[in-house]
Short mmCIF file of C-alpha atoms and ligand atoms in Angstrom, two decimals:
data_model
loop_
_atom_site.label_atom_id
_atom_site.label_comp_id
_atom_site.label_asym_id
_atom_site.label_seq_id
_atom_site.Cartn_x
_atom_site.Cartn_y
_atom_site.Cartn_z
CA UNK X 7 159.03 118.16 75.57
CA UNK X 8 158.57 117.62 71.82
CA UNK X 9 158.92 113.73 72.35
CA UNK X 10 155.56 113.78 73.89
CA UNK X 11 153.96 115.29 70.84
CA UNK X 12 152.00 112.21 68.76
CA UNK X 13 151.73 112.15 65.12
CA UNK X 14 148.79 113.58 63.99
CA UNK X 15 146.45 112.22 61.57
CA UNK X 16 146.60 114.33 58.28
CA UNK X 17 143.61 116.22 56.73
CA UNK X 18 141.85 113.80 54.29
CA UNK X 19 140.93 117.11 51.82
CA UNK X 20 144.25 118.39 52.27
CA UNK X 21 146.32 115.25 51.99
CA UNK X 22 144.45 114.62 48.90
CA UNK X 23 145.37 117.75 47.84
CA UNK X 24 148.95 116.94 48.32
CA UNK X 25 148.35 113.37 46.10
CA UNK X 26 146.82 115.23 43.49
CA UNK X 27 150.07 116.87 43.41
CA UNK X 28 152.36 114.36 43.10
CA UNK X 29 150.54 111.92 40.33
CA UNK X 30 152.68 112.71 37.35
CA UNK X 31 149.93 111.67 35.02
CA UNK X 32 148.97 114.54 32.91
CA UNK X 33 145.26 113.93 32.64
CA UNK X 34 144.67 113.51 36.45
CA UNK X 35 141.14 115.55 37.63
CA UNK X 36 141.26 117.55 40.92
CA UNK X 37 137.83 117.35 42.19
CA UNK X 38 139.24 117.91 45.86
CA UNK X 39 139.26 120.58 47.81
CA UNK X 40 136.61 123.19 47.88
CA UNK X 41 138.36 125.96 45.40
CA UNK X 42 136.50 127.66 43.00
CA UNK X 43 137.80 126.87 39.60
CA UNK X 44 137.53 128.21 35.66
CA UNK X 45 136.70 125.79 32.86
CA UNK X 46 140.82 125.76 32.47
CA UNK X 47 141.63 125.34 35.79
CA UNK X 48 142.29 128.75 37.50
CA UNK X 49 141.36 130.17 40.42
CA UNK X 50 140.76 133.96 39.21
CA UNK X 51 140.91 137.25 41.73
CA UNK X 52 137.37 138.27 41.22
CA UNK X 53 137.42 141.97 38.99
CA UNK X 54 136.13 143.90 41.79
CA UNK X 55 138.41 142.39 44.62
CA UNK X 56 141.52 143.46 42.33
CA UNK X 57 139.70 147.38 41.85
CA UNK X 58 139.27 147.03 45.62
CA UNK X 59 143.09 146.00 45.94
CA UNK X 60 144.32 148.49 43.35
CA UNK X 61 142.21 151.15 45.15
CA UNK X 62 143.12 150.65 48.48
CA UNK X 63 146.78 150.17 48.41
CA UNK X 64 146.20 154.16 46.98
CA UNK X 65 144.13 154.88 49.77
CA UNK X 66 145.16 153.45 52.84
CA UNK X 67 148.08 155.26 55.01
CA UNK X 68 148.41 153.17 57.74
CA UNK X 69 148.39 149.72 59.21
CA UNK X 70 147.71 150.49 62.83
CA UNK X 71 145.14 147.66 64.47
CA UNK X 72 141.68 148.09 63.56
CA UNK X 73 139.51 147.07 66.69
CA UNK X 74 139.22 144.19 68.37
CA UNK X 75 136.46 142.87 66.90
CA UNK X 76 137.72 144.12 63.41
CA UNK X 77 136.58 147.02 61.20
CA UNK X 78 133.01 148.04 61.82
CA UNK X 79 132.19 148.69 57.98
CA UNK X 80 133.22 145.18 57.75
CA UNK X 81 131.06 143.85 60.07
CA UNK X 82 128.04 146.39 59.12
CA UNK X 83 128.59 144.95 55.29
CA UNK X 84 128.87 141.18 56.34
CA UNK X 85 125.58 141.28 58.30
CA UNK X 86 123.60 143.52 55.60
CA UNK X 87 124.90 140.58 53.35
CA UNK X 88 123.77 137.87 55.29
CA UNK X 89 120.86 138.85 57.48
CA UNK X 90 119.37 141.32 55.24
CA UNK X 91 117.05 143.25 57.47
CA UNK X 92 116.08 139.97 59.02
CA UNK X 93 116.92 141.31 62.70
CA UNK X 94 117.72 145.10 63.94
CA UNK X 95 121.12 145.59 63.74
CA UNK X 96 121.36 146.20 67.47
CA UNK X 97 120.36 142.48 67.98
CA UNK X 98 123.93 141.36 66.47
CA UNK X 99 127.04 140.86 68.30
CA UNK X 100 129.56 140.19 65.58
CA UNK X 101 133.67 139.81 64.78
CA UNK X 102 136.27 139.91 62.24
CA UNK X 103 137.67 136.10 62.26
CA UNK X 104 140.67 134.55 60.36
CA UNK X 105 138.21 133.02 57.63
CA UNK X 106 134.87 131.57 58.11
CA UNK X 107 137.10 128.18 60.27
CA UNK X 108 137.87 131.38 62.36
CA UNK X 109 134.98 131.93 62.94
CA UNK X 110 133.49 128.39 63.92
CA UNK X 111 136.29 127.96 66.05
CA UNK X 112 135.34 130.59 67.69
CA UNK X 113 131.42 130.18 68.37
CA UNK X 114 132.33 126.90 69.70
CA UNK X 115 134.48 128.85 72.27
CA UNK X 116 131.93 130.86 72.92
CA UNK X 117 129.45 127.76 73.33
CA UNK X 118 132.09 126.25 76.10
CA UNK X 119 132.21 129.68 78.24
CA UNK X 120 128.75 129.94 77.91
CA UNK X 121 127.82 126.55 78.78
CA UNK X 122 131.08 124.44 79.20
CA UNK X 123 128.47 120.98 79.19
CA UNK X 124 126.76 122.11 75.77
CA UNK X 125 126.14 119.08 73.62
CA UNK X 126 126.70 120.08 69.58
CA UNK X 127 124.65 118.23 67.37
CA UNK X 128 126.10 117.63 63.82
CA UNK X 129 124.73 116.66 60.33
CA UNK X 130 126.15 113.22 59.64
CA UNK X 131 128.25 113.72 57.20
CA UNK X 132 129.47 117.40 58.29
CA UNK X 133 132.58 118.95 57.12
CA UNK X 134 135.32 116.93 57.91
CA UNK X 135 137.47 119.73 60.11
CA UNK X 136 133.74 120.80 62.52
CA UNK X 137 134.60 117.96 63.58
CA UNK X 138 138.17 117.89 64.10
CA UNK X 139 138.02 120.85 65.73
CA UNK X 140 135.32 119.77 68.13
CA UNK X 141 137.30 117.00 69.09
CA UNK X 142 140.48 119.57 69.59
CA UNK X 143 138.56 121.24 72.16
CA UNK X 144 137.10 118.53 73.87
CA UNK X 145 133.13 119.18 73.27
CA UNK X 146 131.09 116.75 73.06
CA UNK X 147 129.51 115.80 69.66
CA UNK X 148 126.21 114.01 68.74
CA UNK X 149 125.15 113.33 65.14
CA UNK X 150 122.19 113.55 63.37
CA UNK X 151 120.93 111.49 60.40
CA UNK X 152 120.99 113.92 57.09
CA UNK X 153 121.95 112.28 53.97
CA UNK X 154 119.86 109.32 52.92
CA UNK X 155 122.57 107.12 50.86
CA UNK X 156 119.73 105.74 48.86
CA UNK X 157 118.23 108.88 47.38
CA UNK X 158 121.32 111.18 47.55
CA UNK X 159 118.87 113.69 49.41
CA UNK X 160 118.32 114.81 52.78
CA UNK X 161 116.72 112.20 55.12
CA UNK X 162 114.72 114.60 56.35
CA UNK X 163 112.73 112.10 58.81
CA UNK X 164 115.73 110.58 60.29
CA UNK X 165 117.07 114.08 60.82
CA UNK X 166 114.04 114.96 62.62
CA UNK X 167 114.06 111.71 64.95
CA UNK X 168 117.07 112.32 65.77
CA UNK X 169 116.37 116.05 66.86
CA UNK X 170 114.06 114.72 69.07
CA UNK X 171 117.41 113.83 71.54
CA UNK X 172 117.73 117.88 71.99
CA UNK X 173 118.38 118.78 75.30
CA UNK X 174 117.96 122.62 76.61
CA UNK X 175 121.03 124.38 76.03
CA UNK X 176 122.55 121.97 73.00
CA UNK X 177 123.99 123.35 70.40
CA UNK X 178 122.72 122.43 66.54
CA UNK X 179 125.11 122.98 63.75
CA UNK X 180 123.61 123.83 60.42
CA UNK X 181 124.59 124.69 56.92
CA UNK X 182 123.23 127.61 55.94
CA UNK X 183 122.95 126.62 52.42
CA UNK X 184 124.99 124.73 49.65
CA UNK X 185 125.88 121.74 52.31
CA UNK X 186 129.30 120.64 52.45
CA UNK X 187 130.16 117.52 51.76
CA UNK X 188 126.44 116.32 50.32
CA UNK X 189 125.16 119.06 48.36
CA UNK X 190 121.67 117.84 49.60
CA UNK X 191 119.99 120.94 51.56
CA UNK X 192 116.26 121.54 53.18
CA UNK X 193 113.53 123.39 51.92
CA UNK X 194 112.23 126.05 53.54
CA UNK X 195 109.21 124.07 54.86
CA UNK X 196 112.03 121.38 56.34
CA UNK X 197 113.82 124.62 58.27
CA UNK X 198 110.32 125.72 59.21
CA UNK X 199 109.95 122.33 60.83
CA UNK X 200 113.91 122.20 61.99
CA UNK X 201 113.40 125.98 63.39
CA UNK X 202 109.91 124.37 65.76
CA UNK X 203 112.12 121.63 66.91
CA UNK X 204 115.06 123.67 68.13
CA UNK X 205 112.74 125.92 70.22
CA UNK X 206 110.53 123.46 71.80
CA UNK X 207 113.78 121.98 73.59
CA UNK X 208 115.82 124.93 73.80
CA UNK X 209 118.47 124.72 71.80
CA UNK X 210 120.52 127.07 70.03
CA UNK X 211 121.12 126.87 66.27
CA UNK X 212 124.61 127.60 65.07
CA UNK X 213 124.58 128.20 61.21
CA UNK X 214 127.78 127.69 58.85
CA UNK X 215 127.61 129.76 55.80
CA UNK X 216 130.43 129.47 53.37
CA UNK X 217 128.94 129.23 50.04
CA UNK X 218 126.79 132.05 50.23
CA UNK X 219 125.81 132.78 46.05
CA UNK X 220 126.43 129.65 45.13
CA UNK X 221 123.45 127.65 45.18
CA UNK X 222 120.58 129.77 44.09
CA UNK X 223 121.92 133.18 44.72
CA UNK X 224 122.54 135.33 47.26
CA UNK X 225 119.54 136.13 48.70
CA UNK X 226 118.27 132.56 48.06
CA UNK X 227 121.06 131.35 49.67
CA UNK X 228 120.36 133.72 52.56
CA UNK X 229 116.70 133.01 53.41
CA UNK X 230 117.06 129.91 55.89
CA UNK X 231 119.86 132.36 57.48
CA UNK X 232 117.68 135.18 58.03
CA UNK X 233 113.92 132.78 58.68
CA UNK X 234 116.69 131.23 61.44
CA UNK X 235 117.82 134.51 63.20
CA UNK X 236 114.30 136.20 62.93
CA UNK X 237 112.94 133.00 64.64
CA UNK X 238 115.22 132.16 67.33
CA UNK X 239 115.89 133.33 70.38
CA UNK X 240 119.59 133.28 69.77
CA UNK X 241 121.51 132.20 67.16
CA UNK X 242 125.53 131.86 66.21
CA UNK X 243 126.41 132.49 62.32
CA UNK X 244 129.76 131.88 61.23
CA UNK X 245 130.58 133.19 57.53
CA UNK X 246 133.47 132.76 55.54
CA UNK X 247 134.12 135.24 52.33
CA UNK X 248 136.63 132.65 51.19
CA UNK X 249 134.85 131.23 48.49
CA UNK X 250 132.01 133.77 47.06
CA UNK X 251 134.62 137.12 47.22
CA UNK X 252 137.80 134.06 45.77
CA UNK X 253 139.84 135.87 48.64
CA UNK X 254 141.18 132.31 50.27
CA UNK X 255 144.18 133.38 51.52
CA UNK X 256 143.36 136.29 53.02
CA UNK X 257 141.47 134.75 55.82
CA UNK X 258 138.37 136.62 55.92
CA UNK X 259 135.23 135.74 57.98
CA UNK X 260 132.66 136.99 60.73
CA UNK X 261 131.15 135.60 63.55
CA UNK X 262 127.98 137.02 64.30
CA UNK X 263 125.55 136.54 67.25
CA UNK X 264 122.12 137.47 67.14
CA UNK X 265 120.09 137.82 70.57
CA UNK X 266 116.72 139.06 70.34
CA UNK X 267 116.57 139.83 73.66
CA UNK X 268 118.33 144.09 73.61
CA UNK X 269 120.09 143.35 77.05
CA UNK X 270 122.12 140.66 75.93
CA UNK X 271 123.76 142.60 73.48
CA UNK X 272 126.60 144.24 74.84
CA UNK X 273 127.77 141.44 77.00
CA UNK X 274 127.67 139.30 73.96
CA UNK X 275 129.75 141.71 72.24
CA UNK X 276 132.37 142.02 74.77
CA UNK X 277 133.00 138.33 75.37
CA UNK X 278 133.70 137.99 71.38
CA UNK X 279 136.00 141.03 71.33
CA UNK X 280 137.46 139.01 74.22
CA UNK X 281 137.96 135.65 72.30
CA UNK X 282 139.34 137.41 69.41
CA UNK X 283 142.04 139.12 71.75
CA UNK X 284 142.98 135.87 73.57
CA UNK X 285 143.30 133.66 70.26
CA UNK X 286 145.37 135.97 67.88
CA UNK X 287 144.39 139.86 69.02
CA UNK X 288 143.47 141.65 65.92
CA UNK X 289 141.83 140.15 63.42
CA UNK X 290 143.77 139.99 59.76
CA UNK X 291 142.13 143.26 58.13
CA UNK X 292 143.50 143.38 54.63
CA UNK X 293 140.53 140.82 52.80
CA UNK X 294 137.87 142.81 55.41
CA UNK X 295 138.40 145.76 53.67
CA UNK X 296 138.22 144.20 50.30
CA UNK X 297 134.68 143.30 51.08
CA UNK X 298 133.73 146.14 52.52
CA UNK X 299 134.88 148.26 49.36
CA UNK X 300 133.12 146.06 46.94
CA UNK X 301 129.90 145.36 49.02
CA UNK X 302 130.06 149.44 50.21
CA UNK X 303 130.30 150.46 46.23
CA UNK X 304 127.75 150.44 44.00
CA UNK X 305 129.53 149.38 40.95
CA UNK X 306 132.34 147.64 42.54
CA UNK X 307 129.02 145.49 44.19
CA UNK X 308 127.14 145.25 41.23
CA UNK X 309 130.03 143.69 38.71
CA UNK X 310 131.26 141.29 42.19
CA UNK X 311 127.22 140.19 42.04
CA UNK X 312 127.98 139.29 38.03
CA UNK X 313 130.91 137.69 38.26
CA UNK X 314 129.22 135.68 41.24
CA UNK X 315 126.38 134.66 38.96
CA UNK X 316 128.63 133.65 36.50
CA UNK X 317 130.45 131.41 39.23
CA UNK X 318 127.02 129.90 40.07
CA UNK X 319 125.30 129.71 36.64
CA UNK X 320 128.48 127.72 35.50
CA UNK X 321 128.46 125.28 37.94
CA UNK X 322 124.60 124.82 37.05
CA UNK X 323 125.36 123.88 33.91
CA UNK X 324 128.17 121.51 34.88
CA UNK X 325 125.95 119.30 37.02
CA UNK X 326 123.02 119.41 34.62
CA UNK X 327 125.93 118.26 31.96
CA UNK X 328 127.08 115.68 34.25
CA UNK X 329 123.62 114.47 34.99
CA UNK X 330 122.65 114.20 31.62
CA UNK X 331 126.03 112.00 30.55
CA UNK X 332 125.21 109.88 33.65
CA UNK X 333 121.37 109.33 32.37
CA UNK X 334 122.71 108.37 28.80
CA UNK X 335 125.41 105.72 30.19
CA UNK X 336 123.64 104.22 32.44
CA UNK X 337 120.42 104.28 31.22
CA UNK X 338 118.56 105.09 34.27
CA UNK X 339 117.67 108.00 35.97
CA UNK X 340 119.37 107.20 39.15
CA UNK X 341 122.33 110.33 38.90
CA UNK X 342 118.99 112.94 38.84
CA UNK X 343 120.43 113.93 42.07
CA UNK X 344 123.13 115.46 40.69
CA UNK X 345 121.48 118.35 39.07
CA UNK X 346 119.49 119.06 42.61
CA UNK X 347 122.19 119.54 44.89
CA UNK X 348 123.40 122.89 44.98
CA UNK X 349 126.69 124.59 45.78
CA UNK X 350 130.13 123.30 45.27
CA UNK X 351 129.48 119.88 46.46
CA UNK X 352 128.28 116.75 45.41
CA UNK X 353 128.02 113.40 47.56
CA UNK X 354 128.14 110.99 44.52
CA UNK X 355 127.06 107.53 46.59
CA UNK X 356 130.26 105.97 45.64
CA UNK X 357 131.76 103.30 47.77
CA UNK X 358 135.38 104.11 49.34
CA UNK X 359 136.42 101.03 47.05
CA UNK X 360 135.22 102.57 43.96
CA UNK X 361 136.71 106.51 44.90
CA UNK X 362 140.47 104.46 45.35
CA UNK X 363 139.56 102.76 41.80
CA UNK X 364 138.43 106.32 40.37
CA UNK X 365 141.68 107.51 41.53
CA UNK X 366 144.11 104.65 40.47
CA UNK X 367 142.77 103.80 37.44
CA UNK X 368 141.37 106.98 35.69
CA UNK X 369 143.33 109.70 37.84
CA UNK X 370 140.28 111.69 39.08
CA UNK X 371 140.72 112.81 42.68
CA UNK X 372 137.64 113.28 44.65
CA UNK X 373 137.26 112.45 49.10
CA UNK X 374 136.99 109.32 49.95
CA UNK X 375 133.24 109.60 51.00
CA UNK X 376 133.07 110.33 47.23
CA UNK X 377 132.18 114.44 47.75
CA UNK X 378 133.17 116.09 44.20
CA UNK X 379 134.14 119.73 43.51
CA UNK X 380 131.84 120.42 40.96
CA UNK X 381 133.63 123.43 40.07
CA UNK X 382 137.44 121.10 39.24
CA UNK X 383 135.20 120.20 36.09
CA UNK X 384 134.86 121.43 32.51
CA UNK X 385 132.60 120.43 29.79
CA UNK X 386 135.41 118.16 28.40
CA UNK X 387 135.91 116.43 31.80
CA UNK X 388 132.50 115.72 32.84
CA UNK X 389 132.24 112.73 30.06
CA UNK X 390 135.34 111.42 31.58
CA UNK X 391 134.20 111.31 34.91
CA UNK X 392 130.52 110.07 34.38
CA UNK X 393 132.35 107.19 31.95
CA UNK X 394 135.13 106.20 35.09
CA UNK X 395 131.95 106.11 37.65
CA UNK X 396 130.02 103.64 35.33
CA UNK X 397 133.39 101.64 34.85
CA UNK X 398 134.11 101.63 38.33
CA UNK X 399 130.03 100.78 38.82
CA UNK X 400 128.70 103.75 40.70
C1 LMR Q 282 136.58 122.13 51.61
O1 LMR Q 282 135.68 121.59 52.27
O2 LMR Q 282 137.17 121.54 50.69
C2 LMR Q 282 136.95 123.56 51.88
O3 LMR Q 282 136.15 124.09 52.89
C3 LMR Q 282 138.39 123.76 52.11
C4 LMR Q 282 138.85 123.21 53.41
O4 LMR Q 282 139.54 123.97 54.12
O5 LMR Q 282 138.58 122.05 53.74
#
């Protein structure tokens, strides 16, 4: 049967991951994939995940299956984290999901029980694998207008024109904060507006939250999260702890869905304990109960929030570097954008031309739709990149 199987296209983050790898040049720049990374390159356990570790492998005396839907204090922490007090807890249906891609695969199967003919709206550009993985499964996919190539900002209007398409029962995808691959995100007056929209047709918003903390903190980076669930009828948040607890490879996410109508609950609750048995059973538990240590103890919590801030207040700094070098080379205040984006990502307006010249000539990596990882810089590297993109003439 193999011989039926058709190559598959690779990754483009991943594959440029593996390129990356195999340029021999010395002072190549990874500005790939979405890994946090120090000004020297590392990607560090975070102090309070390797207390948590330390602490636990003392503690724990067993490795029997959690539940189903994975360890309650888990999924108690993760939505305290999140929603806040945004919705009664008895309003969200939530599980433990192999990292926050667990998770979105995941509400999208719940999308296609619930409503097999569910339309899902996406930003255009989204995050390369939503779609991927909406194409996997067969759902149909409609995009809406977000980044406006011109400003290097949200085209807000277009976005909303094209929201005008929404049919009851579609599905909108949404990035909770720190937008991945742009970097460009809506005000709160824009959700406001987004939030209208969505319930005048009837259509269910399903939030992505990855970067959680790394915009403009974690309660910031919360608020359109929480204004969303305490607005909706329904809503479908997938979160990944991947990137603000550094535990990557320890797969850890949640799925949560919020109904504010009480009945709904318990079904809800039992088809997601349902998905989770008939994808992989148990969810993995080990990162789980690293975040629930460290969000469940005070100082464990406090000295994660620090390190965090650190995280975030560095990157800051990087992209108001970065903008700055880009004003003084070119003269013009055309890069501004740079230092308004938030999170991890940049979209830096590049053409795919100029990326390939980036990357063959002066050995900086980023996707081809010219997304940076702000966080693969370092105060020496940022002159070297804003000098390539003027040489390349971005
Ligand atoms: C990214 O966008 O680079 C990250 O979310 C990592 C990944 O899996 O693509």
């Amino acid at each position: 049967m193999f011989e039926h199987l058709k190559e598959k296209p690779a990754d483009k983050i991943l594959a440029l991951a593996q390129a990356y790898r195999e340029d021999p040049r010395e002072t190549k720049i990874d500005l790939g994939v979405g890994v946090y990374r120090t000004p020297e390159g590392v990607t560090p356990i975070m102090r309070a995940i390797k207390v948590a570790e330390k602490r636990l492998w003392e503690v724990e005396t067993t490795k029997a299956y959690t539940a189903l839907a994975g360890d309650p204090a888990f999924l108690d922490a993760m939505i305290g984290l999140v929603l806040g007090d945004a919705v009664a807890r008895d309003r969200v249906a939530a599980i433990a999901t192999p990292g926050g891609t667990g998770a979105v695969r995941q509400a999208f199967e719940l999308v296609k029980m619930a409503t097999p003919d569910a339309r899902i709206f996406v930003s255009d550009p989204t995050w390369p694998n939503h779609l991927s993985i909406l194409a996997h499964m067969g759902m149909e996919v409609v995009s809406y207008r977000y980044f406006d190539a011109a400003t290097c900002g949200v085209d807000f209007a277009g976005m909303m024109a094209d929201l005008e398409g929404l049919r009851a029962g579609d599905v909108v995808l949404l990035h909770g904060c720190c937008h991945n691959p742009t970097g460009a995100n809506l005000n709160l007056t824009e959700w406001r507006a987004v939030v209208e929209r969505l319930n005048a047709a009837g259509a269910l918003p399903m939030i992505d939250i990855a970067y959680q903390g790394f915009g403009d903190g974690l309660e910031e980076d919360a608020a359109a999260v929480r204004f969303v669930a305490a607005n909706c009828p329904e809503v479908l948040i997938a979160a990944s702890c991947s990137k603000n607890f550094g535990i990557y490879r320890e797969r850890t996410g949640i799925l949560m869905a919020v109904a504010q109508e009480a009945g709904l609950h318990k079904v809800t609750q039992g088809n997601l304990a349902y998905l989770n048995r008939q994808n992989y059973s148990f969810p993995p538990d080990h990162g789980a109960r690293l975040v629930s240590m460290v969000l469940g103890d005070d100082d464990l919590r406090a000295d994660w929030q620090a390190e965090l801030e650190e995280v975030r207040l560095g990157m800051l700094k990087l992209r108001e570097q970065l903008a700055g070098e880009l004003q003084r080379l070119s003269g013009s205040d055309r890069f501004g954008f740079v230092a308004q984006h938030r999170g991890m990502f940049s979209r830096l307006g590049a053409s795919p031309e100029q990326v390939a010249r980036m990357r063959e000539e002066h050995g900086i990596y980023m996707v081809g739709d010219s997304r940076i990882n702000i966080a693969g810089l370092n105060a020496a590297t940022v002159p070297v990149l804003a000098r390539a993109m003027i040489a390349v003439g971005v």
